[in-house]
């Protein structure tokens, strides 16, 4: 077999099988000549089944969480071909595995089950009211992000700075201090912010925005807030 021909085919990324198919020879024969000419099969699919995808390459990509569509693109084949080889090798995409695990979880009637999350690997999933299982780690992340977003909005609407000392450097150090302690329906600084923005807004309206130092002074009686209800102005005394 001609060295130059082989070199060109390998450079084009063709597998031994694909080159073999071009010249009507077995992949092992192509492999023999590659070795003889001291070339290397650059393509990782040198042992790919004829016209198909190799198990090792497919398995690695499935493990990386690729979808059927991305597998098809990555290997330059149709989605139908990918499905065929996945079936043949008994492999499952991450999505299919999740669906199967979640169906099994439904049958088990458990509320918390271990399922592989695309972002967190094996993680506890909780049955949500809409009937699907959700990764608890993803949910915690989402809740924290939402809490930060809502708080940023409320802080901006409240003037963005401590109403006692003007501190504004870090939103995390700004807190909502209830003007009427008997009205402490919920704490804005804690879980309450996950409620609807409108509800949180109503609650924030009954508070003064203060930094954590001033908040401690207020709570300890070292500082007091004077509130002019009519103009909703807050003054330091
Ligand atoms: Zn997750
Ligand atoms: Zn302050």
Short mmCIF file of C-alpha atoms in Angstrom, two decimals, residues 1-236:
data_model
loop_
_atom_site.label_atom_id
_atom_site.label_comp_id
_atom_site.label_asym_id
_atom_site.label_seq_id
_atom_site.Cartn_x
_atom_site.Cartn_y
_atom_site.Cartn_z
CA UNK A 1 0.00 0.00 0.00
CA UNK A 2 1.33 3.41 -0.99
CA UNK A 3 2.83 5.39 1.92
CA UNK A 4 1.72 8.75 0.61
CA UNK A 5 -1.87 7.62 0.11
CA UNK A 6 -1.95 6.25 3.64
CA UNK A 7 -0.42 9.39 5.09
CA UNK A 8 -3.03 11.57 3.39
CA UNK A 9 -5.89 9.42 4.59
CA UNK A 10 -4.64 9.40 8.17
CA UNK A 11 -4.10 13.16 8.05
CA UNK A 12 -7.72 13.50 6.93
CA UNK A 13 -8.70 11.75 10.13
CA UNK A 14 -9.88 8.54 8.53
CA UNK A 15 -9.92 5.38 10.61
CA UNK A 16 -8.24 2.13 9.50
CA UNK A 17 -11.73 0.80 8.71
CA UNK A 18 -12.59 3.82 6.61
CA UNK A 19 -9.33 3.60 4.68
CA UNK A 20 -9.84 -0.14 4.28
CA UNK A 21 -13.30 0.50 2.89
CA UNK A 22 -11.80 2.87 0.32
CA UNK A 23 -9.39 0.28 -1.05
CA UNK A 24 -11.42 -2.85 -0.40
CA UNK A 25 -9.07 -4.22 2.26
CA UNK A 26 -9.52 -5.29 5.83
CA UNK A 27 -8.69 -2.81 8.62
CA UNK A 28 -5.99 -5.15 9.90
CA UNK A 29 -4.30 -5.04 6.49
CA UNK A 30 -4.37 -1.25 6.53
CA UNK A 31 -2.97 -1.41 10.08
CA UNK A 32 -0.11 -3.60 8.85
CA UNK A 33 0.89 -1.07 6.19
CA UNK A 34 0.57 1.85 8.60
CA UNK A 35 3.04 0.11 10.86
CA UNK A 36 5.31 -0.90 8.00
CA UNK A 37 5.52 2.71 6.82
CA UNK A 38 6.13 3.82 10.42
CA UNK A 39 2.99 5.95 10.44
CA UNK A 40 0.56 6.26 13.31
CA UNK A 41 -3.16 5.99 13.13
CA UNK A 42 -4.02 9.44 14.45
CA UNK A 43 -7.68 8.68 14.77
CA UNK A 44 -8.73 7.14 18.04
CA UNK A 45 -11.32 5.00 16.30
CA UNK A 46 -8.79 2.69 14.72
CA UNK A 47 -10.70 -0.33 15.93
CA UNK A 48 -14.11 1.04 15.09
CA UNK A 49 -16.64 -1.49 13.88
CA UNK A 50 -17.11 -1.24 10.11
CA UNK A 51 -18.95 1.95 9.21
CA UNK A 52 -19.70 2.59 12.86
CA UNK A 53 -18.51 4.09 16.05
CA UNK A 54 -16.09 2.51 18.48
CA UNK A 55 -17.40 1.55 21.88
CA UNK A 56 -14.55 3.25 23.75
CA UNK A 57 -14.99 6.58 21.97
CA UNK A 58 -18.75 6.52 22.35
CA UNK A 59 -18.56 5.45 25.98
CA UNK A 60 -16.17 8.28 26.86
CA UNK A 61 -18.44 10.86 25.21
CA UNK A 62 -21.56 9.42 26.86
CA UNK A 63 -19.75 9.62 30.20
CA UNK A 64 -19.05 13.30 29.48
CA UNK A 65 -22.82 13.81 29.28
CA UNK A 66 -23.15 14.43 25.52
CA UNK A 67 -26.65 14.28 24.05
CA UNK A 68 -27.56 12.20 20.98
CA UNK A 69 -27.41 15.37 18.88
CA UNK A 70 -23.93 16.33 20.09
CA UNK A 71 -22.70 12.76 19.74
CA UNK A 72 -23.87 12.83 16.11
CA UNK A 73 -22.02 16.08 15.46
CA UNK A 74 -18.87 14.97 17.27
CA UNK A 75 -18.63 11.76 15.28
CA UNK A 76 -19.88 13.12 11.98
CA UNK A 77 -22.77 10.68 11.74
CA UNK A 78 -26.55 10.91 11.85
CA UNK A 79 -28.56 10.79 15.07
CA UNK A 80 -30.06 7.49 13.88
CA UNK A 81 -26.55 6.03 13.60
CA UNK A 82 -25.72 7.19 17.12
CA UNK A 83 -28.93 5.57 18.43
CA UNK A 84 -28.07 2.36 16.61
CA UNK A 85 -24.60 2.09 18.18
CA UNK A 86 -25.76 3.13 21.64
CA UNK A 87 -28.30 0.31 21.50
CA UNK A 88 -25.74 -2.11 20.14
CA UNK A 89 -23.25 -1.34 22.96
CA UNK A 90 -25.95 -1.14 25.61
CA UNK A 91 -25.03 2.49 26.35
CA UNK A 92 -27.36 5.26 27.50
CA UNK A 93 -27.04 9.01 27.27
CA UNK A 94 -27.10 10.81 30.62
CA UNK A 95 -30.59 12.11 29.85
CA UNK A 96 -31.94 8.64 29.07
CA UNK A 97 -30.33 7.26 32.23
CA UNK A 98 -31.93 10.04 34.27
CA UNK A 99 -35.33 9.35 32.76
CA UNK A 100 -35.03 5.66 33.50
CA UNK A 101 -33.84 6.29 37.07
CA UNK A 102 -36.67 8.74 37.65
CA UNK A 103 -39.27 6.25 36.36
CA UNK A 104 -37.85 3.63 38.72
CA UNK A 105 -38.01 6.19 41.53
CA UNK A 106 -41.68 6.89 40.78
CA UNK A 107 -42.42 3.17 40.96
CA UNK A 108 -40.59 2.94 44.29
CA UNK A 109 -42.85 5.72 45.67
CA UNK A 110 -39.89 7.27 47.47
CA UNK A 111 -39.65 11.03 47.84
CA UNK A 112 -35.86 11.28 47.81
CA UNK A 113 -33.72 9.12 45.53
CA UNK A 114 -30.12 9.10 44.31
CA UNK A 115 -30.00 9.96 40.60
CA UNK A 116 -27.11 11.15 38.45
CA UNK A 117 -27.30 14.91 37.97
CA UNK A 118 -25.70 16.32 34.80
CA UNK A 119 -23.91 18.91 36.95
CA UNK A 120 -23.32 17.18 40.27
CA UNK A 121 -23.00 13.48 39.48
CA UNK A 122 -24.85 11.12 41.83
CA UNK A 123 -26.89 13.35 44.13
CA UNK A 124 -30.10 13.17 46.15
CA UNK A 125 -33.14 14.18 44.09
CA UNK A 126 -36.40 15.23 45.66
CA UNK A 127 -39.87 14.66 44.24
CA UNK A 128 -41.33 18.09 43.48
CA UNK A 129 -45.02 18.97 43.47
CA UNK A 130 -45.09 19.05 39.66
CA UNK A 131 -44.21 15.37 39.73
CA UNK A 132 -40.57 15.30 38.66
CA UNK A 133 -37.39 14.65 40.58
CA UNK A 134 -35.02 17.56 41.04
CA UNK A 135 -31.40 17.54 42.16
CA UNK A 136 -31.25 19.00 45.68
CA UNK A 137 -27.83 20.53 44.99
CA UNK A 138 -29.11 22.26 41.82
CA UNK A 139 -32.14 23.46 43.77
CA UNK A 140 -30.07 24.87 46.63
CA UNK A 141 -27.93 26.72 44.11
CA UNK A 142 -30.99 28.10 42.35
CA UNK A 143 -32.59 29.20 45.63
CA UNK A 144 -29.40 30.98 46.73
CA UNK A 145 -29.13 32.74 43.36
CA UNK A 146 -32.76 33.82 43.47
CA UNK A 147 -32.37 35.08 47.04
CA UNK A 148 -29.38 37.19 45.97
CA UNK A 149 -31.31 38.59 42.97
CA UNK A 150 -34.38 39.50 45.03
CA UNK A 151 -32.25 41.04 47.76
CA UNK A 152 -30.28 43.11 45.24
CA UNK A 153 -33.58 44.50 43.88
CA UNK A 154 -34.94 45.32 47.35
CA UNK A 155 -31.67 46.87 48.48
CA UNK A 156 -31.57 49.07 45.36
CA UNK A 157 -35.19 50.11 45.90
CA UNK A 158 -34.39 50.99 49.52
CA UNK A 159 -31.68 53.40 48.44
CA UNK A 160 -28.76 50.98 48.26
CA UNK A 161 -27.07 52.16 51.46
CA UNK A 162 -27.31 51.97 55.24
CA UNK A 163 -29.84 54.54 56.35
CA UNK A 164 -27.76 55.26 59.45
CA UNK A 165 -24.16 55.46 58.28
CA UNK A 166 -24.36 55.33 54.49
CA UNK A 167 -22.41 52.10 54.13
CA UNK A 168 -22.96 50.54 50.66
CA UNK A 169 -19.90 48.48 49.80
CA UNK A 170 -21.31 44.96 50.09
CA UNK A 171 -24.97 43.97 49.68
CA UNK A 172 -24.35 40.94 51.92
CA UNK A 173 -23.63 43.27 54.86
CA UNK A 174 -26.88 45.22 54.39
CA UNK A 175 -29.95 44.05 56.29
CA UNK A 176 -33.59 44.97 56.63
CA UNK A 177 -34.46 46.07 60.12
CA UNK A 178 -38.17 45.88 60.98
CA UNK A 179 -39.35 49.27 62.18
CA UNK A 180 -42.15 47.68 64.18
CA UNK A 181 -40.75 44.69 66.05
CA UNK A 182 -44.25 43.27 66.62
CA UNK A 183 -44.67 43.06 62.84
CA UNK A 184 -41.78 40.68 62.42
CA UNK A 185 -43.79 38.33 60.19
CA UNK A 186 -40.68 36.93 58.61
CA UNK A 187 -37.05 37.77 58.36
CA UNK A 188 -36.00 39.20 55.02
CA UNK A 189 -32.44 38.21 55.70
CA UNK A 190 -33.27 34.52 55.85
CA UNK A 191 -35.53 32.13 53.94
CA UNK A 192 -38.25 34.72 53.50
CA UNK A 193 -36.72 36.18 50.37
CA UNK A 194 -37.58 33.06 48.39
CA UNK A 195 -41.22 34.15 48.56
CA UNK A 196 -42.61 36.17 45.71
CA UNK A 197 -40.89 39.46 44.95
CA UNK A 198 -44.15 41.34 45.58
CA UNK A 199 -44.55 39.86 49.08
CA UNK A 200 -40.91 40.56 49.89
CA UNK A 201 -41.36 44.12 48.64
CA UNK A 202 -44.34 44.67 50.96
CA UNK A 203 -42.23 43.45 53.84
CA UNK A 204 -39.23 45.58 52.88
CA UNK A 205 -41.47 48.65 52.92
CA UNK A 206 -41.90 48.13 56.68
CA UNK A 207 -38.14 48.02 57.21
CA UNK A 208 -35.15 50.30 57.31
CA UNK A 209 -32.09 49.27 55.34
CA UNK A 210 -29.08 49.19 57.65
CA UNK A 211 -25.61 47.68 57.64
CA UNK A 212 -24.88 44.82 60.02
CA UNK A 213 -22.92 47.06 62.43
CA UNK A 214 -25.72 49.60 62.69
CA UNK A 215 -28.21 46.73 62.92
CA UNK A 216 -26.34 45.38 65.95
CA UNK A 217 -26.38 48.86 67.52
CA UNK A 218 -30.13 49.13 66.92
CA UNK A 219 -30.82 45.70 68.38
CA UNK A 220 -28.58 46.48 71.38
CA UNK A 221 -30.21 49.85 71.99
CA UNK A 222 -27.00 51.77 71.25
CA UNK A 223 -28.72 53.51 68.36
CA UNK A 224 -32.33 54.36 67.56
CA UNK A 225 -34.24 55.06 64.40
CA UNK A 226 -36.80 57.81 64.19
CA UNK A 227 -39.40 57.23 61.54
CA UNK A 228 -41.57 59.84 59.97
CA UNK A 229 -44.43 57.62 58.78
CA UNK A 230 -45.99 60.36 56.64
CA UNK A 231 -42.96 60.92 54.44
CA UNK A 232 -41.56 57.45 55.17
CA UNK A 233 -38.26 59.12 55.96
CA UNK A 234 -35.99 57.47 58.44
CA UNK A 235 -33.76 59.65 60.60
CA UNK A 236 -30.94 58.77 62.90
#
